[in-house]
Coordinates of C-alpha atoms and ligand atoms in Angstrom, one line a residue:
M6 CA 118.1 81.3 77.3
R7 CA 117.7 83.9 74.5
G8 CA 116.1 87.2 75.6
A9 CA 115.3 90.7 74.4
L10 CA 115.0 93.9 76.3
I11 CA 112.2 96.4 75.5
G12 CA 112.9 100.0 76.6
C13 CA 116.4 101.3 76.7
G14 CA 115.9 104.3 78.9
F15 CA 117.2 105.5 82.2
F16 CA 116.8 102.4 84.4
A17 CA 117.3 99.9 81.6
Q18 CA 121.0 100.7 81.7
N19 CA 121.1 98.6 84.9
H20 CA 119.2 95.8 83.2
L21 CA 121.6 95.8 80.3
N22 CA 124.7 95.6 82.6
A23 CA 123.1 92.8 84.6
W24 CA 122.1 90.8 81.6
Q25 CA 125.7 91.2 80.4
D26 CA 126.9 89.7 83.7
L27 CA 124.4 86.8 83.3
R28 CA 126.0 85.8 79.9
A29 CA 128.4 83.7 82.0
E30 CA 125.3 81.7 83.2
G31 CA 124.0 81.0 79.7
I32 CA 121.6 83.9 79.4
E33 CA 122.0 86.1 76.4
L34 CA 120.2 89.2 75.1
V35 CA 119.9 88.7 71.3
A36 CA 118.0 92.0 70.7
V37 CA 117.0 95.3 72.2
C38 CA 114.0 97.5 71.3
D39 CA 113.1 101.1 71.9
I40 CA 110.6 103.3 70.0
D41 CA 113.5 105.8 70.1
A42 CA 115.7 104.2 67.5
A43 CA 118.8 106.0 68.6
K44 CA 118.5 104.6 72.2
A45 CA 118.0 101.0 70.8
K46 CA 121.1 101.4 68.6
A47 CA 123.2 102.9 71.3
A48 CA 122.3 100.0 73.7
A49 CA 123.0 97.4 71.1
E50 CA 126.4 98.9 70.3
A51 CA 127.4 99.5 73.9
F52 CA 126.6 96.0 75.0
G53 CA 127.4 94.0 71.9
I54 CA 123.9 92.9 71.3
P55 CA 123.4 91.5 67.8
R56 CA 120.1 93.2 66.7
H57 CA 118.1 96.3 67.6
Y58 CA 114.5 97.3 66.7
N59 CA 112.3 100.4 67.1
D60 CA 109.0 98.5 66.8
P61 CA 108.1 95.8 69.4
A62 CA 105.9 94.0 66.9
E63 CA 108.8 93.6 64.5
L64 CA 111.0 92.3 67.4
F65 CA 108.6 89.5 68.1
A66 CA 108.0 88.7 64.4
N67 CA 111.7 88.3 63.7
E68 CA 113.2 86.9 66.9
K69 CA 112.9 83.4 68.5
L70 CA 112.9 84.3 72.2
D71 CA 112.8 82.4 75.5
F72 CA 112.0 85.6 77.5
V73 CA 111.5 89.3 77.1
D74 CA 112.3 91.9 79.7
I75 CA 110.1 95.0 79.6
A76 CA 111.7 98.1 81.1
T77 CA 109.4 100.8 79.8
R78 CA 107.1 102.9 81.9
M79 CA 103.9 101.5 83.4
E80 CA 101.5 103.1 80.8
T81 CA 102.9 100.8 78.1
H82 CA 103.0 97.5 80.0
L83 CA 99.5 96.1 79.2
D84 CA 100.0 96.5 75.4
L85 CA 103.5 95.0 75.5
V86 CA 102.5 92.1 77.7
R87 CA 99.6 91.4 75.3
L88 CA 102.1 91.3 72.4
A89 CA 104.7 89.2 74.2
T90 CA 102.2 86.6 75.5
S91 CA 100.5 86.4 72.1
H92 CA 103.9 85.1 70.9
G93 CA 104.1 82.7 73.9
V94 CA 107.2 84.5 75.2
R95 CA 107.9 84.5 79.0
T96 CA 107.7 88.0 80.2
I97 CA 109.4 90.2 82.9
V98 CA 107.8 93.6 83.5
Q99 CA 109.3 96.5 85.5
K100 CA 107.3 97.7 88.5
P101 CA 104.8 99.3 88.8
L102 CA 102.9 96.7 86.8
A103 CA 100.4 99.4 85.7
P104 CA 99.0 102.7 86.9
D105 CA 95.9 101.2 88.6
W106 CA 94.5 98.0 90.0
E107 CA 92.2 97.2 87.0
T108 CA 95.0 97.3 84.5
C109 CA 97.2 95.2 86.8
L110 CA 94.5 92.6 86.9
A111 CA 94.2 92.8 83.1
I112 CA 97.9 92.2 82.7
V113 CA 98.0 89.2 85.0
K114 CA 94.9 87.7 83.4
T115 CA 96.3 88.2 79.9
A116 CA 99.4 86.2 80.8
H117 CA 97.4 83.6 82.7
D118 CA 95.0 83.1 79.8
A119 CA 97.9 82.7 77.4
G120 CA 99.5 80.2 79.7
V121 CA 102.7 82.3 79.7
P122 CA 104.8 82.9 82.9
L123 CA 104.8 86.5 84.0
A124 CA 107.2 88.0 86.5
V125 CA 107.5 91.5 87.9
H126 CA 110.9 93.1 88.4
E127 CA 110.2 93.8 92.1
N128 CA 113.9 94.1 93.1
F129 CA 114.0 95.6 96.7
R130 CA 113.4 92.2 98.3
F131 CA 116.4 90.9 96.4
Q132 CA 118.8 93.5 97.8
T133 CA 121.7 91.9 99.6
P134 CA 120.9 93.5 103.0
M135 CA 117.2 92.3 102.7
R136 CA 118.3 88.7 102.2
H137 CA 120.6 89.0 105.2
L138 CA 117.8 90.4 107.3
K139 CA 115.4 87.7 106.1
S140 CA 117.8 84.9 107.0
V141 CA 118.2 86.3 110.6
L142 CA 114.4 86.6 110.9
D143 CA 113.8 83.1 109.6
S144 CA 116.5 81.7 112.0
G145 CA 114.1 82.5 114.8
V146 CA 116.6 84.2 117.0
I147 CA 114.3 87.2 117.7
G148 CA 111.2 85.0 118.0
K149 CA 107.9 85.7 116.2
P150 CA 108.0 89.3 114.8
S151 CA 105.2 91.5 116.0
W152 CA 106.2 95.1 115.1
G153 CA 108.1 96.7 112.2
R154 CA 109.1 100.0 110.7
F155 CA 110.2 100.3 107.0
S156 CA 111.4 103.7 106.2
F157 CA 112.5 105.0 102.8
R158 CA 113.1 108.8 102.9
F159 CA 115.7 111.0 101.4
G160 CA 116.2 114.4 99.7
F161 CA 118.5 113.5 96.8
D162 CA 117.2 115.1 93.6
I163 CA 115.5 112.2 91.9
Y164 CA 113.6 114.6 89.5
K165 CA 116.9 115.2 87.6
T166 CA 116.9 111.7 86.0
Q167 CA 113.1 111.2 86.2
P168 CA 111.7 114.7 85.5
Y169 CA 108.3 113.2 84.7
F170 CA 107.8 112.6 88.4
H171 CA 106.7 116.2 88.9
L172 CA 103.6 115.4 86.7
E173 CA 102.6 112.0 88.2
K174 CA 99.2 112.2 89.9
R175 CA 100.2 109.2 92.0
L176 CA 103.9 109.7 93.0
V177 CA 105.8 108.3 95.9
I178 CA 103.5 105.4 96.9
L179 CA 103.2 104.1 93.4
D180 CA 106.9 104.7 92.5
S181 CA 108.8 103.7 95.8
G182 CA 106.2 103.0 98.4
I183 CA 105.3 100.0 96.3
H184 CA 108.8 98.5 97.0
I185 CA 108.6 99.3 100.7
L186 CA 105.1 97.8 101.0
D187 CA 106.5 94.7 99.2
L188 CA 109.2 94.5 101.9
A189 CA 106.6 94.8 104.6
R190 CA 104.8 91.7 103.1
F191 CA 108.1 89.9 102.6
F192 CA 109.1 90.2 106.2
L193 CA 105.8 90.3 108.1
G194 CA 103.3 88.6 105.7
E195 CA 100.0 89.6 104.2
V196 CA 98.1 92.7 105.3
K197 CA 94.6 92.8 106.9
H198 CA 94.1 96.5 106.7
L199 CA 96.0 99.7 106.4
S200 CA 95.6 103.5 106.8
C201 CA 97.6 106.2 105.1
E202 CA 98.3 109.9 105.3
T203 CA 99.8 111.6 102.2
Q204 CA 101.5 115.0 101.8
Q205 CA 102.6 117.1 98.9
R206 CA 105.6 119.0 100.3
N207 CA 107.3 120.0 97.0
P208 CA 105.1 122.6 95.2
K209 CA 106.4 121.4 91.8
N210 CA 104.7 118.0 92.3
I211 CA 101.1 117.4 91.5
G212 CA 101.1 114.1 93.3
E213 CA 102.0 113.0 96.9
D214 CA 105.7 113.0 97.7
T215 CA 105.5 111.8 101.2
A216 CA 103.4 108.9 102.6
T217 CA 103.0 107.5 106.1
M218 CA 101.2 104.2 106.3
L219 CA 100.1 102.0 109.2
L220 CA 99.5 98.3 108.6
R221 CA 97.9 95.5 110.5
H222 CA 99.2 92.2 109.2
V223 CA 97.2 89.0 109.2
S224 CA 99.7 87.5 111.7
G225 CA 98.7 90.3 114.1
A226 CA 102.0 92.2 113.6
V227 CA 101.8 96.0 113.2
S228 CA 104.1 98.0 110.9
I229 CA 104.7 101.5 109.8
V230 CA 105.7 102.1 106.1
E231 CA 107.1 105.5 105.2
A232 CA 108.3 106.9 101.9
S233 CA 109.4 110.4 101.1
Y234 CA 111.4 112.2 98.4
E235 CA 111.4 115.4 100.5
S236 CA 113.3 114.5 103.6
R237 CA 116.3 116.8 104.2
Q238 CA 119.1 114.9 106.1
I239 CA 122.9 115.0 106.2
P240 CA 124.2 112.5 105.4
D241 CA 121.3 111.7 103.0
P242 CA 120.4 108.0 103.2
V243 CA 119.6 108.0 99.5
L244 CA 117.8 104.9 98.3
Q245 CA 118.4 103.1 101.6
T246 CA 115.5 101.4 103.3
L247 CA 116.0 101.6 107.1
I248 CA 114.2 98.8 109.0
T249 CA 113.4 97.8 112.5
I250 CA 111.7 94.5 113.3
E251 CA 110.9 93.6 116.8
G252 CA 110.1 90.1 118.0
E253 CA 109.3 88.4 121.3
R254 CA 113.0 87.8 122.1
G255 CA 114.9 90.5 120.3
S256 CA 115.1 92.9 117.3
I257 CA 116.8 93.5 114.0
K258 CA 117.7 96.9 112.8
L259 CA 119.0 97.9 109.4
L260 CA 120.6 101.2 109.9
E261 CA 122.3 103.8 107.6
D262 CA 125.1 102.5 105.4
F263 CA 123.8 98.9 105.6
C264 CA 124.8 98.3 109.2
M265 CA 122.6 95.5 110.7
V266 CA 122.2 95.2 114.4
V267 CA 120.7 92.0 115.8
T268 CA 119.6 91.9 119.4
A269 CA 118.8 88.4 120.7
G270 CA 118.3 88.0 124.4
Q271 CA 121.0 89.9 126.3
K272 CA 123.4 90.0 123.3
S273 CA 123.7 92.5 120.5
T274 CA 125.7 91.9 117.3
E275 CA 126.6 94.4 114.6
M276 CA 127.5 93.5 111.0
Q277 CA 127.9 95.1 107.6
V278 CA 125.4 93.8 105.0
G279 CA 125.9 96.1 102.0
S280 CA 126.3 94.8 98.5
P281 CA 129.8 94.3 97.0
L282 CA 130.7 96.7 94.2
L283 CA 130.4 95.2 90.8
A284 CA 132.4 96.4 87.7
W285 CA 129.4 98.6 86.7
T286 CA 127.9 99.6 90.0
E287 CA 128.8 102.7 92.0
Q288 CA 128.1 104.1 95.4
P289 CA 125.6 105.2 96.6
W290 CA 123.4 103.3 94.1
H291 CA 125.3 99.9 94.2
T292 CA 122.9 98.1 96.4
L293 CA 119.9 99.0 94.2
Q294 CA 121.9 98.2 91.0
E295 CA 123.1 94.8 92.3
S296 CA 119.5 93.9 93.1
V297 CA 118.7 94.2 89.4
L298 CA 121.1 91.4 88.7
K299 CA 119.8 89.3 91.6
T300 CA 116.2 89.8 90.5
Q301 CA 116.9 88.8 86.9
R302 CA 118.8 85.7 88.1
A303 CA 116.1 84.6 90.5
I304 CA 113.4 84.9 87.9
I305 CA 115.3 83.0 85.2
E306 CA 116.4 80.3 87.7
A307 CA 112.8 79.8 88.8
W308 CA 111.6 79.5 85.2
K309 CA 114.4 77.1 84.3
L310 CA 113.1 74.8 87.1
G311 CA 109.6 75.2 85.7
N312 CA 108.4 77.2 88.8
D313 CA 106.7 80.5 89.1
A314 CA 109.0 83.4 89.9
E315 CA 109.0 84.5 93.6
T316 CA 107.8 87.9 92.3
S317 CA 105.2 86.4 89.8
G318 CA 102.5 88.6 88.4
I319 CA 100.0 87.0 90.8
D320 CA 102.3 87.6 93.8
N321 CA 102.9 91.2 92.8
L322 CA 99.1 91.9 92.7
K323 CA 99.2 91.4 96.5
T324 CA 101.7 94.2 96.7
F325 CA 99.8 96.4 94.2
S326 CA 96.6 95.8 96.2
L327 CA 98.3 97.6 99.2
V328 CA 99.3 100.5 96.9
E329 CA 95.6 100.9 95.8
A330 CA 94.4 100.5 99.4
A331 CA 96.8 103.2 100.5
Y332 CA 95.5 105.7 98.0
Q333 CA 91.9 104.8 99.0
A334 CA 92.7 105.1 102.7
A335 CA 94.4 108.5 102.2
E336 CA 91.4 109.7 100.3
S337 CA 88.7 108.4 102.7
G338 CA 90.7 109.0 105.9
S339 CA 89.9 105.5 107.2
A340 CA 91.6 102.1 107.3
T341 CA 91.1 100.1 104.1
T342 CA 91.1 96.4 103.4
P343 CA 93.3 95.5 100.4
A344 CA 91.4 93.9 97.4
E345 CA 91.5 90.2 96.9
G346 CA 94.2 89.2 94.5
F347 CA 93.9 87.0 91.4
D348 CA 92.2 83.7 91.9
K349 CA 93.5 81.3 89.2
S350 CA 90.5 79.0 89.4
S351 CA 87.8 81.7 89.1
H352 CA 89.4 83.2 86.0
Y353 CA 89.2 80.1 83.8
Ligands
LIG2 N1 112.9 98.8 90.2 C1 113.5 99.9 90.3 O1 114.3 100.0 91.3 C2 113.3 101.0 89.4 C3 114.0 102.2 89.4 C4 113.8 103.2 88.5 C5 112.8 103.0 87.5 N2 112.1 101.8 87.5 C6 111.0 101.6 86.5 O2 111.6 101.4 85.2 C7 110.6 101.8 84.2 C8 111.2 102.7 83.2 O3 111.6 103.9 83.9 P1 112.7 104.9 83.3 O4 112.8 106.0 84.3 O5 113.9 104.1 82.9 O6 111.9 105.5 82.0 P2 112.5 106.1 80.7 O7 111.5 107.0 80.2 O8 113.9 106.7 80.9 O9 112.7 104.8 79.7 C9 111.6 104.2 79.1 C10 112.1 103.9 77.7 O10 111.0 103.1 77.1 C11 110.9 103.5 75.7 N3 109.6 103.2 75.3 C12 108.4 103.7 75.6 N4 107.4 103.1 75.0 C13 107.9 102.0 74.3 C14 107.4 101.0 73.5 N5 106.1 100.9 73.3 N6 108.2 100.1 73.0 C15 109.6 100.2 73.1 N7 110.1 101.2 73.9 C16 109.3 102.1 74.5 C17 111.2 105.0 75.7 O11 111.5 105.5 74.5 C18 112.3 105.1 76.8 O12 113.6 105.0 76.2 C19 109.4 102.4 85.0 O13 108.4 101.4 85.1 C20 110.0 102.7 86.4 O14 109.1 102.7 87.4 C21 112.3 100.9 88.4

């Protein structure tokens, strides 16, 4: 599989490292591209990638690609997906797919109409602790889940590496809440309605930096989804999603430092479910970093088998519809039903 990476900025460094690890599995980046020519050149040199470009159109004109990985910010995604799919190149796009629901729909429709597979780099569900938790849940030991809490709150200075966050009108729900809403779907299924309260606790931010959401799932389960960049705690559980899921016969808790506690009947078992450290990952980011590798591998493996990725564009619309519903609910002050996703048949 011959691929290219578009966008060689802050988070793309994880993509570059992960693609390098995947070389052993027959997946190779043959080119990188960034409108900032120095960044493209630096990435190519650091990772031994043969060619670099500063114009995406030139990249597609010159390279024969099996896939492209787009790690630019959301405002650029629609144009880049149009370009990639017009060349028939399978496309991975970083989350959030786009700034709003209409643009997300346009992106998914573009790929669908071109007959080109589209996947979203929604990586939290691929984190090692999440896969452990899912296998315990699916084993049935706690019975049918009926309640959950998914909490992602810390005070680490994320504005240092992503200073543009201060100016985002939609901040924590769109940037991180989107991952946590995806986890709520992953563990408890689709959502019937949700309500949401937002807060702007850091005066430098123009968007919400704290969100508290209440979800009723189609299964009948209820969950709380929380995300905040303004939570002061020592130790700071930076980038850790803390989870409780309760079922009819027990519960699963994912606590600080990736300690999972499973209670089933009268017995409680504790285990460590953190990610191993890779050559290029470092604490405390390692679990997030490793999930980049796992997401890329899962997408490519699905495509090799001729399947849709688990986090296909169509699947990701279901997560984005929760983001959009959360903003609507926060504005209206009442529970909101998420929009219908993309119906393949009605878009022919
Ligand atoms: N999944 C995760 O866990 C996670 C974590 C952090 C960031 N992200 C996402 O990664 C994406 C990038 O964020 P970032 O903080 O790395 O941004 P960034 O600004 O550091 O990097 C973006 C890069 O894209 C380049 N670029 C912009 N437009 C381009 C174009 N048309 N063609 C080629 N290159 C172009 C810029 O020059 C820049 O180098 C965002 O969508 C963000 O939400 C995801």
